[in-house]
mmCIF file of C-alpha atoms in Angstrom:
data_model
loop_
_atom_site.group_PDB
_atom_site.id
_atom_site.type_symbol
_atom_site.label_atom_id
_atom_site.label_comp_id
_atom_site.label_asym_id
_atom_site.label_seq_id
_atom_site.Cartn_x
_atom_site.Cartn_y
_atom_site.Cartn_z
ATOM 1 C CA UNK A 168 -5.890 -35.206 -30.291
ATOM 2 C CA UNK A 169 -6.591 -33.057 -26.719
ATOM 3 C CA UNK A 170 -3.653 -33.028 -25.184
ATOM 4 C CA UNK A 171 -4.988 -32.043 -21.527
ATOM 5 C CA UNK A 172 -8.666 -31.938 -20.029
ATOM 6 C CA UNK A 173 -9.497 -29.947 -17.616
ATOM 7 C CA UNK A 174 -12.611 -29.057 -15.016
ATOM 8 C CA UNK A 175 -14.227 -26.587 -14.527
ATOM 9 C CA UNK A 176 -16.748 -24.645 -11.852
ATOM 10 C CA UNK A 177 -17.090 -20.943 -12.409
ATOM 11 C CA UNK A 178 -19.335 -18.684 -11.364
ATOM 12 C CA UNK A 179 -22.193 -17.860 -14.067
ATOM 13 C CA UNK A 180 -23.692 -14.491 -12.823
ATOM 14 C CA UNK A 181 -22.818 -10.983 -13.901
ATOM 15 C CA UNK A 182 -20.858 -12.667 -17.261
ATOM 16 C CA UNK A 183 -19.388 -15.340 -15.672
ATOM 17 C CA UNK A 184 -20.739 -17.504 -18.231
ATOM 18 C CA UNK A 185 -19.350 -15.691 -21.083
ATOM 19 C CA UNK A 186 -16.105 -15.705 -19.400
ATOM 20 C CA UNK A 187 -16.158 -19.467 -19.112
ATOM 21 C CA UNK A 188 -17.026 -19.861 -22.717
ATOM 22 C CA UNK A 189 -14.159 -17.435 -23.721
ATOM 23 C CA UNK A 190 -11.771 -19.483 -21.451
ATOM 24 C CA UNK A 191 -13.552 -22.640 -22.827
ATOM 25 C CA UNK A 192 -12.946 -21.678 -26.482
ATOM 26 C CA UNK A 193 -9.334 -20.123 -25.489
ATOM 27 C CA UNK A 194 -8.162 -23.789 -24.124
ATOM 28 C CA UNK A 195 -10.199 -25.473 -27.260
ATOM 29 C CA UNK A 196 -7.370 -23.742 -29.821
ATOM 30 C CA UNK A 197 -4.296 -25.158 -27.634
ATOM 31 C CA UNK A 198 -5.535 -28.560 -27.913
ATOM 32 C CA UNK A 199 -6.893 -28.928 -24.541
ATOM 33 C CA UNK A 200 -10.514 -29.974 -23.764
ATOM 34 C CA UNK A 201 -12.711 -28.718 -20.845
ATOM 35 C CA UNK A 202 -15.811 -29.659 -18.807
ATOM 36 C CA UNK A 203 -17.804 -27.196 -17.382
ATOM 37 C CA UNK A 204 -20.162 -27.129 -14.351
ATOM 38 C CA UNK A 205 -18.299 -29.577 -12.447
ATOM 39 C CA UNK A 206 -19.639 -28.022 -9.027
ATOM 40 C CA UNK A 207 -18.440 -30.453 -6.182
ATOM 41 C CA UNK A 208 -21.888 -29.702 -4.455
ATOM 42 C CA UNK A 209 -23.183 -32.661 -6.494
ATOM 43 C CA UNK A 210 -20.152 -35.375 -6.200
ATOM 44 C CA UNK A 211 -19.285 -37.903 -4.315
ATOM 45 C CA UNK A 212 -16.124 -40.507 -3.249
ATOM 46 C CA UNK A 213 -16.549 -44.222 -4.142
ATOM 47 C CA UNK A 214 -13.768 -46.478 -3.906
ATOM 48 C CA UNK A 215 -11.003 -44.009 -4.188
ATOM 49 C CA UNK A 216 -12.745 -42.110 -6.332
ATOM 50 C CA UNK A 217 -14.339 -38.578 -6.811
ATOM 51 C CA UNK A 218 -17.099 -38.714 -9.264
ATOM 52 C CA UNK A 219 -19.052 -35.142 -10.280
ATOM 53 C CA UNK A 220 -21.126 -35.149 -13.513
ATOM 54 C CA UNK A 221 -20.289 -38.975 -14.485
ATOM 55 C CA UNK A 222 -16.587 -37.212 -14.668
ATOM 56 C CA UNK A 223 -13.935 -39.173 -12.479
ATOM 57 C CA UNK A 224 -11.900 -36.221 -11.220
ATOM 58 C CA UNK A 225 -8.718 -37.830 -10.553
ATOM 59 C CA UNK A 226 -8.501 -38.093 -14.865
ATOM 60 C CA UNK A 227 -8.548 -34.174 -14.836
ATOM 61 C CA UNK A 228 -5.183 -32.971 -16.204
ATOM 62 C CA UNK A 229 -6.684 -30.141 -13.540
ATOM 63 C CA UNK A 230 -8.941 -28.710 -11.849
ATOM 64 C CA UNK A 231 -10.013 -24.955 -11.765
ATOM 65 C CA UNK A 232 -12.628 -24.065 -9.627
ATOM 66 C CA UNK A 233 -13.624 -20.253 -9.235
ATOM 67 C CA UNK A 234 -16.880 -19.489 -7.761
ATOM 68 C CA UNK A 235 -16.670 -17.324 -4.382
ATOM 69 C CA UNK A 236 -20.492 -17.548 -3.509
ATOM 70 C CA UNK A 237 -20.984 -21.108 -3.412
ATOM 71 C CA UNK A 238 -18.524 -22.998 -1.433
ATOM 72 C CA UNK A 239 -19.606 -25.205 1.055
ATOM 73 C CA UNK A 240 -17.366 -26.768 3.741
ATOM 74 C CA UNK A 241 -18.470 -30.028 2.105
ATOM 75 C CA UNK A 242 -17.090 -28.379 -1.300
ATOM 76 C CA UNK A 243 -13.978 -27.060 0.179
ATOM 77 C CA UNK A 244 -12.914 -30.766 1.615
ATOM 78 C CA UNK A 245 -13.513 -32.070 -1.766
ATOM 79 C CA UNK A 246 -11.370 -29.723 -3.195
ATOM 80 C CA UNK A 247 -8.891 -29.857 -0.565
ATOM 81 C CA UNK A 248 -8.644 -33.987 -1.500
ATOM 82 C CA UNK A 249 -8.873 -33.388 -5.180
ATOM 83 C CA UNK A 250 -5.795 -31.124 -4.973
ATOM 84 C CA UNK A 251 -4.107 -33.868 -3.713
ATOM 85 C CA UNK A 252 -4.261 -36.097 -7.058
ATOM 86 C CA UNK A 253 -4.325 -33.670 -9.325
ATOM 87 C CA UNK A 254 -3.433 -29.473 -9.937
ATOM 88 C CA UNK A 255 -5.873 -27.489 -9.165
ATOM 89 C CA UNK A 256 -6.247 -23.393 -9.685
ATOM 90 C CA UNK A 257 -5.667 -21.765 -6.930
ATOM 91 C CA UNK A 258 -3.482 -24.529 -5.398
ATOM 92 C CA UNK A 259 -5.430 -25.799 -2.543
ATOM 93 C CA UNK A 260 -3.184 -24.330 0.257
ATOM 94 C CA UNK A 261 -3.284 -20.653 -0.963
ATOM 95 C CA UNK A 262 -6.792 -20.934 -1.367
ATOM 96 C CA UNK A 263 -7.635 -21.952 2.101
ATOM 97 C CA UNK A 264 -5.110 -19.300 3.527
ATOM 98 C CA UNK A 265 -7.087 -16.710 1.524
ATOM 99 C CA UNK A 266 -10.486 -17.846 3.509
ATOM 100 C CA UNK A 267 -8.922 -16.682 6.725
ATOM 101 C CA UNK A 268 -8.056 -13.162 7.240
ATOM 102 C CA UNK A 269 -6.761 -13.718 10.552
ATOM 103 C CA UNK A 270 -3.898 -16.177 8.776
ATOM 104 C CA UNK A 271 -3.569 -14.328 5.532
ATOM 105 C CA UNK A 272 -2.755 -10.651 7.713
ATOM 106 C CA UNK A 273 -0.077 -12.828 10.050
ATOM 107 C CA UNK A 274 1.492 -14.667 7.283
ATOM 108 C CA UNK A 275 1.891 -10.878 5.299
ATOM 109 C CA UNK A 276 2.623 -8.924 8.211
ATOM 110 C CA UNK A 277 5.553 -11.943 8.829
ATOM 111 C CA UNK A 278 7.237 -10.585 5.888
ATOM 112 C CA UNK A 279 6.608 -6.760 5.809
ATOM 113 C CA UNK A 280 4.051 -6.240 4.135
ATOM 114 C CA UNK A 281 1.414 -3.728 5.864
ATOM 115 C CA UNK A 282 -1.340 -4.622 6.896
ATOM 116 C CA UNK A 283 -4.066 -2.963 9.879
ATOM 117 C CA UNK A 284 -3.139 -3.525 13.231
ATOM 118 C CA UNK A 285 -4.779 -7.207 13.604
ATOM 119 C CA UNK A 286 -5.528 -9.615 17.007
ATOM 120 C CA UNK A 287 -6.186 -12.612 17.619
ATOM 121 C CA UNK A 288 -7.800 -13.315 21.376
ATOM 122 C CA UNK A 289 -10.252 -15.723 22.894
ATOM 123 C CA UNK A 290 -14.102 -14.713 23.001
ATOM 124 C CA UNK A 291 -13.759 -14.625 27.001
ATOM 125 C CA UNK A 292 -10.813 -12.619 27.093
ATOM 126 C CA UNK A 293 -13.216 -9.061 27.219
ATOM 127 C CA UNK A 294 -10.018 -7.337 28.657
ATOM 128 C CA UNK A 295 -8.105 -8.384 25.508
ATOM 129 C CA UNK A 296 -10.681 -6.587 23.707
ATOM 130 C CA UNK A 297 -10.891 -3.522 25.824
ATOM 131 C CA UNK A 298 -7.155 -3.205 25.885
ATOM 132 C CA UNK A 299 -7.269 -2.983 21.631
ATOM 133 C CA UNK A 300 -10.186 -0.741 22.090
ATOM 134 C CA UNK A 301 -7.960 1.456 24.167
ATOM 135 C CA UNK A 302 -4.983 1.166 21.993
ATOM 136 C CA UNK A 303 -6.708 1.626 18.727
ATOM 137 C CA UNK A 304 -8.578 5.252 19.773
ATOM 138 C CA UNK A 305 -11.768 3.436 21.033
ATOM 139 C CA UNK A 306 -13.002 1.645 17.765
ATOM 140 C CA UNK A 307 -12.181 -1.909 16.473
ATOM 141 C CA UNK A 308 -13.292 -3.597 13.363
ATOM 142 C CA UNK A 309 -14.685 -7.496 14.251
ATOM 143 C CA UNK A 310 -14.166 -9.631 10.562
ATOM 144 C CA UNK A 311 -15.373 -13.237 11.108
ATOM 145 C CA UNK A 312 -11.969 -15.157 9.624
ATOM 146 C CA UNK A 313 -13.649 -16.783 6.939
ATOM 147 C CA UNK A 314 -15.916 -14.734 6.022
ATOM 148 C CA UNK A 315 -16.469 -12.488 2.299
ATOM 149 C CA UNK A 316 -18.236 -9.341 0.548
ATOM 150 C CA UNK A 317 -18.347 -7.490 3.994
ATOM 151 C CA UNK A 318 -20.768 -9.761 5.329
ATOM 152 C CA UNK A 319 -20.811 -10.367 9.045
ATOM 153 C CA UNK A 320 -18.224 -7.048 9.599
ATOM 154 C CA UNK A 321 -18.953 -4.898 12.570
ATOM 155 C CA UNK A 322 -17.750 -1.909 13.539
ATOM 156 C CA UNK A 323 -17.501 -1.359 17.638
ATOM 157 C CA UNK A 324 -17.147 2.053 19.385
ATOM 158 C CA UNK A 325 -16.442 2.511 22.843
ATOM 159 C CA UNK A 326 -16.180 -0.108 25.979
ATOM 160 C CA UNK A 327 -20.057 0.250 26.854
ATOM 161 C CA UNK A 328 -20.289 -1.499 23.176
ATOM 162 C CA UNK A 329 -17.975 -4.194 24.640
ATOM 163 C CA UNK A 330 -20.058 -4.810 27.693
ATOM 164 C CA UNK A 331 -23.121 -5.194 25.826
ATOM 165 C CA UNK A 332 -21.953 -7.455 23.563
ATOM 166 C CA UNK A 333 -20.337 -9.645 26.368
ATOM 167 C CA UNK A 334 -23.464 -11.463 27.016
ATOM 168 C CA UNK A 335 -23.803 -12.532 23.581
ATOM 169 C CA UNK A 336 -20.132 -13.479 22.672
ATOM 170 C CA UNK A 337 -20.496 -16.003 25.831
ATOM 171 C CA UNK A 338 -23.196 -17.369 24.436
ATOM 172 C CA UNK A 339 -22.238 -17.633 20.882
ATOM 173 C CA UNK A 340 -20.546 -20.433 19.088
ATOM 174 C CA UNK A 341 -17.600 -18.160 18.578
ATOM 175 C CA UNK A 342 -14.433 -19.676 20.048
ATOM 176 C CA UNK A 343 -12.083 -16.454 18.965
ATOM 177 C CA UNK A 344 -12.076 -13.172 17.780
ATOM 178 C CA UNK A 345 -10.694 -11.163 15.179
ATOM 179 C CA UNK A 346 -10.301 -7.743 15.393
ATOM 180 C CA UNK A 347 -8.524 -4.994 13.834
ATOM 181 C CA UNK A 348 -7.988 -1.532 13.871
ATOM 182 C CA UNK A 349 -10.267 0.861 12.551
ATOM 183 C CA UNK A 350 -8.365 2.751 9.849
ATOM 184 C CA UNK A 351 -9.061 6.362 8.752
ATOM 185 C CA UNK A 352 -9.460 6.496 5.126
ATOM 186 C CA UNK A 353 -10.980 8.084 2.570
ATOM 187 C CA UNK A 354 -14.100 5.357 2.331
ATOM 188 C CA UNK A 355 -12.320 4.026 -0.877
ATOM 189 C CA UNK A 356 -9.909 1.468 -1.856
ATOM 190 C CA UNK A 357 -8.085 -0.574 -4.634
ATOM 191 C CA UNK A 358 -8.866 -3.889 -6.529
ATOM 192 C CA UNK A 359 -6.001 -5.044 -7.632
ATOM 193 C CA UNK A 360 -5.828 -8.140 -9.996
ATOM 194 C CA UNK A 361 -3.255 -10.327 -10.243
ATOM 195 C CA UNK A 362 -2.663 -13.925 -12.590
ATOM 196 C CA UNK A 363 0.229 -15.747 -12.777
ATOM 197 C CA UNK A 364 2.838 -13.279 -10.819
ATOM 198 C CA UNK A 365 1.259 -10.797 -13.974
ATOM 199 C CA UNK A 366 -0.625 -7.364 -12.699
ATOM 200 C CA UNK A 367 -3.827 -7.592 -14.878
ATOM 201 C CA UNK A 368 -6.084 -4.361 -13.809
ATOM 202 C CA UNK A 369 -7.403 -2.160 -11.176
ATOM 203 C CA UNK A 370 -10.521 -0.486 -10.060
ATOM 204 C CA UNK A 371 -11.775 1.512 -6.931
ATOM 205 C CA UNK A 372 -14.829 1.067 -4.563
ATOM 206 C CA UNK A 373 -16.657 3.217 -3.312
ATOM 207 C CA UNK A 374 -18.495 2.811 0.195
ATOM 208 C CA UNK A 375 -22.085 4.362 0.212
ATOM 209 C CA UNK A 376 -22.354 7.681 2.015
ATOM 210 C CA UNK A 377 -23.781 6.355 5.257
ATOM 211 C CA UNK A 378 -21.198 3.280 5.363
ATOM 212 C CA UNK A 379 -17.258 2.384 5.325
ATOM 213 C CA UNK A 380 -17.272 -0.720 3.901
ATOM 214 C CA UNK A 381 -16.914 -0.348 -0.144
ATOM 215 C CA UNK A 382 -17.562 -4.136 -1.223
ATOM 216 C CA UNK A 383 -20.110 -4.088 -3.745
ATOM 217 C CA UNK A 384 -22.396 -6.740 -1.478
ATOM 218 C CA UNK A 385 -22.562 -3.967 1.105
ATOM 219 C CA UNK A 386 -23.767 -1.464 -1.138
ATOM 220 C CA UNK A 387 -19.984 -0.418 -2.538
ATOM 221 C CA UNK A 388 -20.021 1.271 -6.094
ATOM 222 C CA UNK A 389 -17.155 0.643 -8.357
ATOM 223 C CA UNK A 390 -15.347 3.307 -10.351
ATOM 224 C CA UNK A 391 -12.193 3.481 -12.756
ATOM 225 C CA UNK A 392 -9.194 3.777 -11.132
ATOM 226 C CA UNK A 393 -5.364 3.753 -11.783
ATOM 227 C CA UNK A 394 -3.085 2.251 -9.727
ATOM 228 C CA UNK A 395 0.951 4.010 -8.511
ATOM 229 C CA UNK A 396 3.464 2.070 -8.742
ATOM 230 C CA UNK A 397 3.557 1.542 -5.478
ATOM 231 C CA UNK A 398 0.129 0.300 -4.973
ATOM 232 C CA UNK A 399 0.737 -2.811 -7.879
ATOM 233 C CA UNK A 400 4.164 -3.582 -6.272
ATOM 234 C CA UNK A 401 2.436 -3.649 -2.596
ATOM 235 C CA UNK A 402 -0.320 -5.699 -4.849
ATOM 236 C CA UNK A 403 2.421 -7.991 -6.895
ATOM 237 C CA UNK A 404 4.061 -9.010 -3.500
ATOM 238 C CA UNK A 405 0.886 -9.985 -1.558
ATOM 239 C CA UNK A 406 0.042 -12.030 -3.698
ATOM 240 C CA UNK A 407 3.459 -13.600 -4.257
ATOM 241 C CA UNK A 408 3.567 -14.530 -0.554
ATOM 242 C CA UNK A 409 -0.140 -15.820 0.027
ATOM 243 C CA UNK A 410 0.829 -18.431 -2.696
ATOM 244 C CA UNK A 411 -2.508 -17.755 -5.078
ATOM 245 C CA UNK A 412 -1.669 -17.956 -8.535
ATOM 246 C CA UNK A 413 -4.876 -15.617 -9.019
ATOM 247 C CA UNK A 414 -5.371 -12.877 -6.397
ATOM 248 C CA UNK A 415 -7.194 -10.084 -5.876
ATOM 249 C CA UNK A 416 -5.772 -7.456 -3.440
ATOM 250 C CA UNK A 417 -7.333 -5.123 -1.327
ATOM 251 C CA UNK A 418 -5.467 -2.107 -1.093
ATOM 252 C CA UNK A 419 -6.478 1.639 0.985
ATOM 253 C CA UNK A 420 -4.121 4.481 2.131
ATOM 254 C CA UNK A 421 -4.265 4.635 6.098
ATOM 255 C CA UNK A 422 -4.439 8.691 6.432
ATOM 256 C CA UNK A 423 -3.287 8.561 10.005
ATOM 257 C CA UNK A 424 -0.195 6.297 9.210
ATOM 258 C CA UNK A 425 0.431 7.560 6.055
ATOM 259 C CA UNK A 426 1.016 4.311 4.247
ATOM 260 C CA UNK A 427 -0.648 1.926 1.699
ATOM 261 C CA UNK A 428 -2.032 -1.018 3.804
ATOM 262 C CA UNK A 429 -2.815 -4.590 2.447
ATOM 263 C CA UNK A 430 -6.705 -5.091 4.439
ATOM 264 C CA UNK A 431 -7.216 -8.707 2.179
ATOM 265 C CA UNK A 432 -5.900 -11.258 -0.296
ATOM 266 C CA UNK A 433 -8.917 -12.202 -2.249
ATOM 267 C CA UNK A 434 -8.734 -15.820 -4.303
ATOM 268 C CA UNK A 435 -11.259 -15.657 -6.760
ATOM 269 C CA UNK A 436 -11.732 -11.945 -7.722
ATOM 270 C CA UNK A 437 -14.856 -11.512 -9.671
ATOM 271 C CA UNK A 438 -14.357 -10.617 -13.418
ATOM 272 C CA UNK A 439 -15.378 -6.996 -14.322
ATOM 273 C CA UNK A 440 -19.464 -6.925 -15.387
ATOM 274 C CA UNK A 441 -20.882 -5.853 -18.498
ATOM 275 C CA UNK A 442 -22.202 -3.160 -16.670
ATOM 276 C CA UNK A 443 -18.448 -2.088 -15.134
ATOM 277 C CA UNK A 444 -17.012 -3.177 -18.596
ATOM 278 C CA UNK A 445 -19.388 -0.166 -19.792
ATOM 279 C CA UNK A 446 -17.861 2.270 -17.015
ATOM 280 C CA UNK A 447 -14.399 1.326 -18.765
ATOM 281 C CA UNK A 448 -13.277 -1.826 -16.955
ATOM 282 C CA UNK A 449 -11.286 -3.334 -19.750
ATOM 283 C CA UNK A 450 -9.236 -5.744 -18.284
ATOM 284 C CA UNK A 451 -11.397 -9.091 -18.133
ATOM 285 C CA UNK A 452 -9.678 -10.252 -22.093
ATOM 286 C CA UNK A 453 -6.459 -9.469 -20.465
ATOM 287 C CA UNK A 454 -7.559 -11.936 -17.626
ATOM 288 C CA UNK A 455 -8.570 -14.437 -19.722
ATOM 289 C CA UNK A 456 -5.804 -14.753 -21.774
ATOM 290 C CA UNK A 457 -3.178 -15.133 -18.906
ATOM 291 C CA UNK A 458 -5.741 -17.941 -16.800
ATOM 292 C CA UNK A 459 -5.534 -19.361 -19.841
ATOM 293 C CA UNK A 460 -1.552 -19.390 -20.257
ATOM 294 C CA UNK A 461 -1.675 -20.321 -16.552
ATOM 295 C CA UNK A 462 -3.578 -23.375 -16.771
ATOM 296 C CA UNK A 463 -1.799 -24.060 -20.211
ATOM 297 C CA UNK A 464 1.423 -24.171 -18.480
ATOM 298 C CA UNK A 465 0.618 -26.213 -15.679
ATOM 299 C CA UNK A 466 -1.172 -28.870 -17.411
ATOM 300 C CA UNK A 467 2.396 -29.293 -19.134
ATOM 301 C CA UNK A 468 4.321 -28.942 -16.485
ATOM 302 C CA UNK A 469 2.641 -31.923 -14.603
ATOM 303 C CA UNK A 470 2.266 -34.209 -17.707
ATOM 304 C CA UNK A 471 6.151 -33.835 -18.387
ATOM 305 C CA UNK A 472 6.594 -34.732 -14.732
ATOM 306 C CA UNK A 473 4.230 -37.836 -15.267
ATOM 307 C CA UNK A 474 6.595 -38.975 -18.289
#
C-alpha cells in the first residue's frame, strides 16, 4: 500500500518528460504514488477546495511543481495557497523570493554573499539613475524583478540614453526600477545545481559573439565546465540562504573586482538536454535521484508530524 501521493507539474520539453517518468518510476519503488500534469492553469477553488484534474490538492502528501515557462500569476496564487495545506517543492516562500532579483540580491548581499552592485529607485527619480550611471563608469544593466531567460534585460550607456528613455519610463506601467552594475567579464558564467543542501553539477554559458547575456533564450551556448571550490561553496551558500531546496546559481568572475559574484538564484533549473547530455552533461541521474530523496523525506517528515 502507497504510503504518500504526490503531484506533479513539470516541464515536458527538451526531456522533461523523461525526467518525470524517471522521477515517476523512482517514487513508484519507495511506495509512493504520483500524478502527473497537475498544471494549476486548469484548477479551480470550490468550497475550500483546490481541484486540478478531478485531484483534490489538499489530499497531496505534496506538491512539486517545476515548470519555469508557464507560470501565470493566476498559477503562482494557487500555489502560494496550496503551500499553505500541504508541502510543496520549492517551499512557496523561496520560490517567490527567487522571482525577484531585486529581493533575492538584497536578501544575499544582507549576509555577504557578492553580488553586482544593485538599486532599487522610483521610475521618476531620473537623477537616481544618472547618479548610478555616474558611479558605475556610465553603463547600467535594467532586469525587470520578475523576469527570466534574459528576457526584457537592457543594457544602457551614457546619460543621453537616460534622457531618451525618460519619456517612456513616465509613461510606462513601471512603478520602480532595477538596475545594476554592468560587470566586466569574460561573456561566460556558471550553472551551478544544487538539491537538497547537495551540489549536483555544473556547466558554463556562453553569450553569442555580438551579445553579453549567455542564457540559452538569448542565444547563450552551453559548454562543459568544472567548477573551484570556491565557486560550489559561493553556489552551496546562496542557495542555503534564498531558502530553495532546488537552486540553480548563477555564478561569473567580475574582472575589475576580482571576485566571484552571485548575478541570480534560479528555482527551477532546467535539467541538462539530450542534446547537452551528448556534449557530456551527466548530471541529470544524479538530480533525479536526490529530488527524489528530497521529496521522499519530506513526505515523511510531515506524515510523522500528522501522527
Amino acid at each position: 500500500m502507497a504510503t504518500a501521493n504526490v503531484g506533479l507539474w513539470l516541464y515536458e520539453n527538451g526531456g522533461g518528460a523523461e525526467v518525470e517518468a524517471k522521477i515517476v518510476q523512482a517514487l513508484k519503488q519507495r511506495n509512493i504514488t504520483s500524478v502527473s500534469n497537475l498544471n494549476l492553469r486548469d484548477a479551480y477553488s470550490h468550497q475550500g477546495q483546490i481541484i486540478c484534474h478531478d485531484v483534490v490538492m489538499e489530499d497531496l502528501s505534496l506538491f512539486f511543481s517545476y515548470n519555469a515557462g508557464q507560470q501565470s500569476p493566476y498559477q503562482v496564487y494557487l500555489y502560494e495557497a496550496i503551500s499553505q495545506r500541504v508541502p510543496t517543492i520549492n517551499n512557496y516562500a523561496a520560490f517567490a523570493l527567487s522571482e525577484d532579483k531585486f529581493k533575492t540580491s538584497y536578501l544575499l548581499h544582507s549576509h555577504g554573499i557578492p553580488t553586482a552592485d544593485f538599486r532599487l529607485c522610483h521610475k521618476s527619480d531620473l537623477a537616481g539613475l544618472k547618479q548610478a550611471m555616474r558611479d558605475w563608469g556610465g553603463r547600467i544593466i535594467y532586469k525587470p524583478t520578475d523576469g527570466w531567460g534574459g528576457a526584457g534585460i537592457v543594457k544602457i550607456e551614457g546619460e543621453q540614453a537616460l534622457d531618451m528613455l525618460a519619456p517612456f519610463l513616465a509613461d510606462s506601467a513601471l512603478q520602480y526600477l532595477y538596475l545594476e552594475r554592468f560587470i566586466d567579464y569574460d561573456n561566460t558564467d556558471y550553472r551551478v545545481d544544487i538539491v537538497d543542501g547537495q551540489y549536483i553539477g555544473c556547466y558554463g554559458r556562453r553569450a553569442r559573439k555580438d551579445d553579453w547575456k549567455t542564457n540559452i533564450s538569448s542565444g547563450g551556448s552551453v559548454f562543459v565546465r568544472e567548477p573551484s571550490d570556491e565557486v560550489v561553496t559561493l553556489a552551496l551558500k546562496a542557495a542555503a540562504i534564498s531558502g530553495l531546496e532546488i537552486a540553480g546559481v548563477d555564478i561569473i568572475y567580475d574582472r575589475e573586482q576580482e571576485k566571484f559574484v552571485v548575478l541570480e538564484v534560479n528555482g527551477i533549473p532546467a535539467f541538462a538536454t539530450p542534446e547537452q547530455e551528448k556534449l557530456g552533461l551527466n548530471f541529470n541521474q544524479k538530480k533525479i535521484d536526490a529530488i527524489v530523496n528530497l521529496i521522499d523525506r519530506t513526505v515523511h517528515v510531515a506524515q510523522a508530524k500528522v501522527a
